[in-house]
Tab-separated table of C-alpha atoms in Angstrom:
chain	number	residue	atom	x	y	z
A	1	MET	CA	94.327	87.960	106.968
A	2	ILE	CA	91.604	90.609	107.092
A	3	VAL	CA	92.785	93.615	109.113
A	4	ILE	CA	90.068	96.005	110.291
A	5	CYS	CA	91.260	99.359	111.597
A	6	CYS	CA	88.904	101.349	113.825
A	7	ALA	CA	89.721	104.609	115.568
A	8	MET	CA	87.674	103.900	118.710
A	9	TYR	CA	86.587	100.865	120.706
A	10	CYS	CA	82.904	101.780	120.293
A	11	GLU	CA	83.367	101.339	116.527
A	12	ALA	CA	85.037	97.957	116.969
A	13	VAL	CA	83.047	96.264	119.724
A	14	MET	CA	80.381	94.776	117.424
A	15	LEU	CA	83.092	93.191	115.248
A	16	ILE	CA	85.006	91.922	118.266
A	17	ASN	CA	81.890	90.233	119.618
A	18	TYR	CA	80.592	88.907	116.291
A	19	TYR	CA	83.886	87.289	115.279
A	20	ASN	CA	84.720	86.237	118.835
A	21	LEU	CA	88.063	88.033	118.776
A	22	LYS	CA	90.417	87.927	121.750
A	23	LYS	CA	92.600	90.767	122.942
A	24	ILE	CA	96.310	90.070	122.742
A	25	GLU	CA	99.023	91.533	124.938
A	26	TYR	CA	100.538	94.399	123.014
A	27	ASN	CA	101.544	97.764	124.407
A	28	ALA	CA	101.258	100.048	121.379
A	29	PHE	CA	97.590	99.478	120.409
A	30	GLN	CA	94.572	97.425	121.342
A	31	ILE	CA	94.652	94.408	119.035
A	32	TYR	CA	92.011	91.672	118.833
A	33	GLU	CA	92.402	88.532	116.728
A	34	ASP	CA	90.727	85.183	116.114
A	35	ALA	CA	92.268	81.826	116.918
A	36	ASP	CA	93.834	81.194	113.500
A	37	LYS	CA	94.883	84.831	112.911
A	38	SER	CA	92.695	85.197	109.833
A	39	MET	CA	90.797	88.185	111.277
A	40	LEU	CA	92.271	91.067	113.245
A	41	VAL	CA	90.875	94.320	114.621
A	42	VAL	CA	93.215	97.117	115.680
A	43	ILE	CA	92.023	100.218	117.539
A	44	SER	CA	94.313	102.978	116.353
A	45	GLY	CA	93.107	106.032	118.219
A	46	VAL	CA	91.681	109.149	116.569
A	47	GLY	CA	93.547	111.099	113.904
A	48	LYS	CA	95.873	110.606	110.950
A	49	ASN	CA	99.093	110.168	112.905
A	50	ALA	CA	97.605	107.483	115.143
A	51	ALA	CA	96.017	105.657	112.206
A	52	SER	CA	99.137	105.598	110.016
A	53	THR	CA	101.281	104.453	112.947
A	54	ALA	CA	98.843	101.629	113.698
A	55	ILE	CA	98.878	100.412	110.087
A	56	GLY	CA	102.669	100.499	109.942
A	57	THR	CA	102.901	98.613	113.213
A	58	ILE	CA	100.425	95.916	112.149
A	59	ALA	CA	102.054	95.565	108.728
A	60	GLY	CA	105.414	94.938	110.354
A	61	LYS	CA	104.183	92.704	113.162
A	62	TYR	CA	102.077	90.468	110.895
A	63	SER	CA	104.090	90.787	107.644
A	64	ILE	CA	101.146	92.152	105.666
A	65	ASP	CA	101.407	91.343	101.952
A	66	LYS	CA	99.380	90.719	98.787
A	67	SER	CA	97.349	87.939	100.414
A	68	ASP	CA	95.945	90.320	103.050
A	69	TYR	CA	93.237	92.984	103.052
A	70	ILE	CA	92.739	96.141	105.134
A	71	ILE	CA	89.340	97.595	105.975
A	72	ASN	CA	88.989	100.966	107.643
A	73	PHE	CA	85.663	100.983	109.455
A	74	GLY	CA	84.263	103.743	111.639
A	75	SER	CA	81.916	106.647	112.126
A	76	ALA	CA	81.910	109.827	110.074
A	77	ALA	CA	80.114	113.154	109.813
A	78	GLY	CA	77.714	113.670	106.951
A	79	ASN	CA	74.588	115.393	105.797
A	80	LYS	CA	71.881	115.273	108.472
A	81	ALA	CA	69.610	113.222	106.207
A	82	TRP	CA	72.331	110.551	105.994
A	83	ILE	CA	72.667	109.868	109.712
A	84	GLY	CA	72.555	106.081	110.171
A	85	LYS	CA	73.598	105.451	106.545
A	86	LEU	CA	76.439	103.077	105.642
A	87	CYS	CA	78.836	104.349	102.954
A	88	ILE	CA	81.938	103.151	101.123
A	89	GLY	CA	84.670	105.478	99.918
A	90	ASN	CA	85.457	105.402	96.195
A	91	LYS	CA	87.526	108.589	96.510
A	92	LEU	CA	89.594	109.800	99.447
A	93	VAL	CA	90.694	113.405	99.833
A	94	ASP	CA	93.250	114.617	102.369
A	95	ASP	CA	92.112	118.124	103.296
A	96	GLU	CA	95.497	119.256	104.565
A	97	SER	CA	97.669	118.102	101.643
A	98	GLY	CA	94.984	118.257	98.942
A	99	ARG	CA	96.023	114.814	97.700
A	100	THR	CA	93.395	112.453	96.292
A	101	PHE	CA	93.383	108.644	96.385
A	102	TYR	CA	91.189	106.032	94.697
A	103	PRO	CA	90.699	102.619	96.323
A	104	ASP	CA	89.964	99.926	93.749
A	105	MET	CA	86.365	98.925	94.364
A	106	LEU	CA	86.539	95.406	92.968
A	107	ILE	CA	83.894	94.012	95.304
A	108	ALA	CA	80.311	94.437	94.113
A	109	SER	CA	78.202	95.963	96.858
A	110	GLU	CA	74.946	97.841	97.312
A	111	ILE	CA	76.572	100.155	99.865
A	112	GLU	CA	76.430	103.779	98.662
A	113	SER	CA	79.697	105.121	97.223
A	114	VAL	CA	80.906	108.486	98.516
A	115	THR	CA	83.907	110.779	98.718
A	116	ILE	CA	85.582	110.618	102.121
A	117	ARG	CA	87.346	113.811	103.151
A	118	THR	CA	89.917	113.322	105.887
A	119	SER	CA	90.711	116.330	108.041
A	120	ASP	CA	92.659	117.109	111.190
A	121	ASP	CA	89.749	119.286	112.287
A	122	ILE	CA	86.293	118.158	113.352
A	123	MET	CA	83.733	119.152	110.732
A	124	THR	CA	81.041	121.366	112.296
A	125	ASP	CA	78.762	122.148	109.359
A	126	MET	CA	77.601	119.525	106.878
A	127	ARG	CA	74.817	121.499	105.222
A	128	ASP	CA	74.593	121.080	101.437
A	129	LYS	CA	77.396	118.510	101.385
A	130	GLN	CA	75.899	115.627	99.399
A	131	CYS	CA	77.758	112.368	98.740
A	132	VAL	CA	80.634	113.524	100.968
A	133	VAL	CA	81.458	112.338	104.475
A	134	TYR	CA	84.196	113.533	106.805
A	135	ASP	CA	86.501	111.467	108.981
A	136	MET	CA	89.942	111.849	110.566
A	137	GLU	CA	91.801	108.687	109.455
A	138	ALA	CA	90.971	107.338	105.965
A	139	SER	CA	93.550	109.138	103.795
A	140	ALA	CA	96.321	108.364	106.291
A	141	ILE	CA	95.397	104.677	106.374
A	142	TYR	CA	95.456	104.537	102.577
A	143	GLN	CA	98.891	106.143	102.373
A	144	ALA	CA	100.374	103.956	105.104
A	145	ALA	CA	98.846	100.734	103.759
A	146	ASN	CA	99.953	101.520	100.202
A	147	HIS	CA	103.546	100.808	101.258
A	148	PHE	CA	102.587	97.157	101.796
A	149	ILE	CA	99.524	96.364	99.672
A	150	GLY	CA	97.718	97.684	96.595
A	151	PRO	CA	94.579	99.838	96.244
A	152	HIS	CA	92.602	96.680	95.422
A	153	GLN	CA	93.327	95.389	98.939
A	154	MET	CA	91.665	98.230	100.835
A	155	SER	CA	88.121	99.301	101.654
A	156	PHE	CA	86.894	102.314	103.586
A	157	ILE	CA	83.495	101.784	105.195
A	158	LYS	CA	81.909	104.646	107.118
A	159	LEU	CA	78.690	104.916	109.099
A	160	VAL	CA	77.345	108.454	109.242
A	161	SER	CA	76.836	109.109	112.948
A	162	ASP	CA	76.281	112.877	113.046
A	163	ASP	CA	76.143	116.054	110.987
A	164	GLY	CA	79.013	117.767	112.769
A	165	ASN	CA	76.668	120.053	114.694
A	166	SER	CA	78.223	120.471	118.130
A	167	SER	CA	74.843	121.378	119.624
A	168	HIS	CA	73.762	117.775	119.027
A	169	SER	CA	76.605	115.843	120.630
A	170	ILE	CA	76.759	112.103	119.983
A	171	THR	CA	78.004	109.635	122.566
A	172	ARG	CA	79.986	106.462	122.119
A	173	GLU	CA	76.885	104.537	123.146
A	174	ASP	CA	74.984	106.215	120.305
A	175	ILE	CA	77.658	105.068	117.834
A	176	GLU	CA	77.486	101.487	119.123
A	177	LYS	CA	73.707	101.467	118.662
A	178	LEU	CA	73.921	102.810	115.101
A	179	ILE	CA	76.504	100.158	114.209
A	180	LEU	CA	74.352	97.376	115.640
A	181	GLN	CA	71.490	98.551	113.425
A	182	LYS	CA	73.743	98.092	110.372
A	183	GLN	CA	75.440	94.911	111.583
A	184	ASP	CA	74.055	92.669	108.839
A	185	GLU	CA	75.248	94.978	106.042
A	186	ILE	CA	78.686	95.396	107.613
A	187	ILE	CA	79.198	91.667	108.153
A	188	GLU	CA	77.914	90.862	104.654
A	189	TYR	CA	80.552	93.149	103.152
A	190	ILE	CA	83.354	91.693	105.264
A	191	ASP	CA	82.268	88.182	104.258
A	192	MET	CA	82.471	89.226	100.598
A	193	VAL	CA	86.002	90.499	101.215
A	194	VAL	CA	86.968	87.110	102.657
A	195	ILE	CA	85.519	85.278	99.652
A	196	ASN	CA	87.164	87.680	97.219
A	197	GLN	CA	90.579	87.312	98.843
A	198	ASN	CA	90.361	83.547	98.570
A	199	ARG	CA	89.466	83.743	94.882
A	200	MET	CA	92.029	86.402	94.027
A	201	SER	CA	95.059	84.534	95.290
A	202	GLU	CA	97.743	84.162	92.624
A	203	GLU	CA	97.657	80.398	92.823
A	204	GLU	CA	93.972	80.240	91.923
A	205	VAL	CA	93.637	82.888	89.220
A	206	LEU	CA	95.470	82.011	86.011
A	207	LEU	CA	94.957	83.979	82.817
A	208	SER	CA	93.678	82.326	79.686
A	209	VAL	CA	96.133	82.139	76.777
A	210	GLU	CA	94.250	84.946	75.028
A	211	ASN	CA	94.289	87.202	78.090
A	212	GLU	CA	97.923	86.382	78.805
A	213	ARG	CA	98.900	87.551	75.315
A	214	LEU	CA	96.800	90.712	75.632
A	215	PHE	CA	98.296	91.460	79.050
A	216	GLU	CA	101.827	91.180	77.645
A	217	ARG	CA	100.944	93.435	74.716
A	218	VAL	CA	99.321	96.119	76.889
A	219	CYS	CA	102.133	95.944	79.408
A	220	GLU	CA	104.661	96.646	76.670
A	221	ASP	CA	102.560	99.340	74.990
A	222	MET	CA	101.928	101.171	78.290
A	223	LYS	CA	105.663	101.148	79.038
A	224	CYS	CA	104.798	99.600	82.407
A	225	SER	CA	107.152	99.744	85.355
A	226	LYS	CA	107.196	96.739	87.694
A	227	THR	CA	104.631	98.437	89.951
A	228	MET	CA	102.379	99.275	87.001
A	229	GLU	CA	102.777	95.730	85.684
A	230	ARG	CA	101.542	94.273	88.994
A	231	GLU	CA	98.521	96.572	89.012
A	232	LEU	CA	97.675	95.729	85.400
A	233	LEU	CA	98.004	92.019	86.131
A	234	GLN	CA	95.593	92.394	89.046
A	235	GLN	CA	93.106	94.039	86.697
A	236	PHE	CA	93.431	91.133	84.251
A	237	ARG	CA	92.978	88.570	87.030
A	238	TYR	CA	89.811	90.259	88.181
A	239	HIS	CA	88.584	90.341	84.567
A	240	GLU	CA	89.227	86.593	84.374
A	241	LEU	CA	86.853	86.131	87.306
A	242	SER	CA	84.238	88.776	86.666
A	243	GLY	CA	84.120	89.223	82.881
A	244	ASN	CA	84.039	93.021	83.257
A	245	ARG	CA	84.608	95.506	80.401
A	246	LEU	CA	88.405	95.591	80.673
A	247	LYS	CA	89.003	94.272	77.148
A	248	ASP	CA	86.443	96.668	75.637
A	249	LYS	CA	88.196	99.628	77.250
A	250	ILE	CA	91.607	98.408	76.051
A	251	GLU	CA	90.243	98.097	72.518
A	252	GLU	CA	88.951	101.694	72.768
A	253	MET	CA	92.402	102.868	73.804
A	254	TYR	CA	93.971	101.285	70.744
A	255	GLU	CA	91.267	102.720	68.476
A	256	GLU	CA	91.879	106.192	69.954
A	257	GLU	CA	95.633	105.656	69.423
A	258	LYS	CA	96.391	106.145	73.107
A	259	LEU	CA	98.254	102.866	72.893
A	260	PRO	CA	101.073	102.344	72.243
A	261	CYS	CA	102.049	105.395	74.322
A	262	ILE	CA	105.255	107.393	74.191
A	263	ASP	CA	106.581	106.881	77.708
A	264	LYS	CA	105.942	105.448	81.178
A	265	LYS	CA	104.493	108.721	82.473
A	266	ARG	CA	101.768	108.671	79.834
A	267	GLY	CA	101.268	104.942	80.403
A	268	LYS	CA	100.573	105.582	84.068
A	269	VAL	CA	97.845	108.060	83.093
A	270	TYR	CA	96.238	105.487	80.806
A	271	LEU	CA	96.498	102.737	83.415
A	272	ASP	CA	94.611	104.950	85.858
A	273	GLU	CA	92.029	105.709	83.147
A	274	LEU	CA	91.638	101.988	82.493
A	275	ARG	CA	91.127	101.237	86.171
A	276	ARG	CA	88.475	103.912	86.600
A	277	ALA	CA	86.594	102.860	83.463
A	278	VAL	CA	86.407	99.252	84.632
A	279	LEU	CA	85.104	100.298	88.059
A	280	GLN	CA	82.254	102.422	86.696
């Protein structure tokens, strides 16, 4: 199942119409789904609390697991020159807690990568803020979803609708129009997510003997926990499909004597380094 979380109906209406989704009877949130429950849109309401509650509710109601994918799609504030631009978050920052999160961008896309800063307050001045957009839900969705799925099963797509300048108020109709202008790009990305999820299922992606042996070696030398082991395995499965530079980076780590490492804490640092290197 592809779950798309939008804060407002005006952000979701294009998707609802394009995928011919039907509203279901549910009191907590507005939920729209297709006939075979392979696509779902939930309208969470604005803000971190609403967004995290919506994700938790959907995860429980639909038993979200490793075969599913969550997309956060909506409007955001950005530099004035970026209004109308579609962006994807490769780094999420929670302004209140200061915590930083990194979705695994395993899907190749021409959509511009940015930092998404999530704040409880509406941003009112976006001057000189390049490659950064502001929203009110992304970091909360990541943290809530991470209880059920991995970073490789999330994407955060934002359309810059305004520059935060209150003297130039934007209406919901304006947001709908901007989204319609980017409909082809948005749908193309969602279609790639669907294809990727089908290919990345455990049943379809088996490691070669060589990669299986390397995975076992790295897993042992990184002192992987069960959670780390699952993330590393996902990286190897994607390498099996894409032929990325995973093995080159692992070889570098051995040459630099980072591996074998002394403990799980250090292994977690190197696993994160490996993930980032592969995504560059």
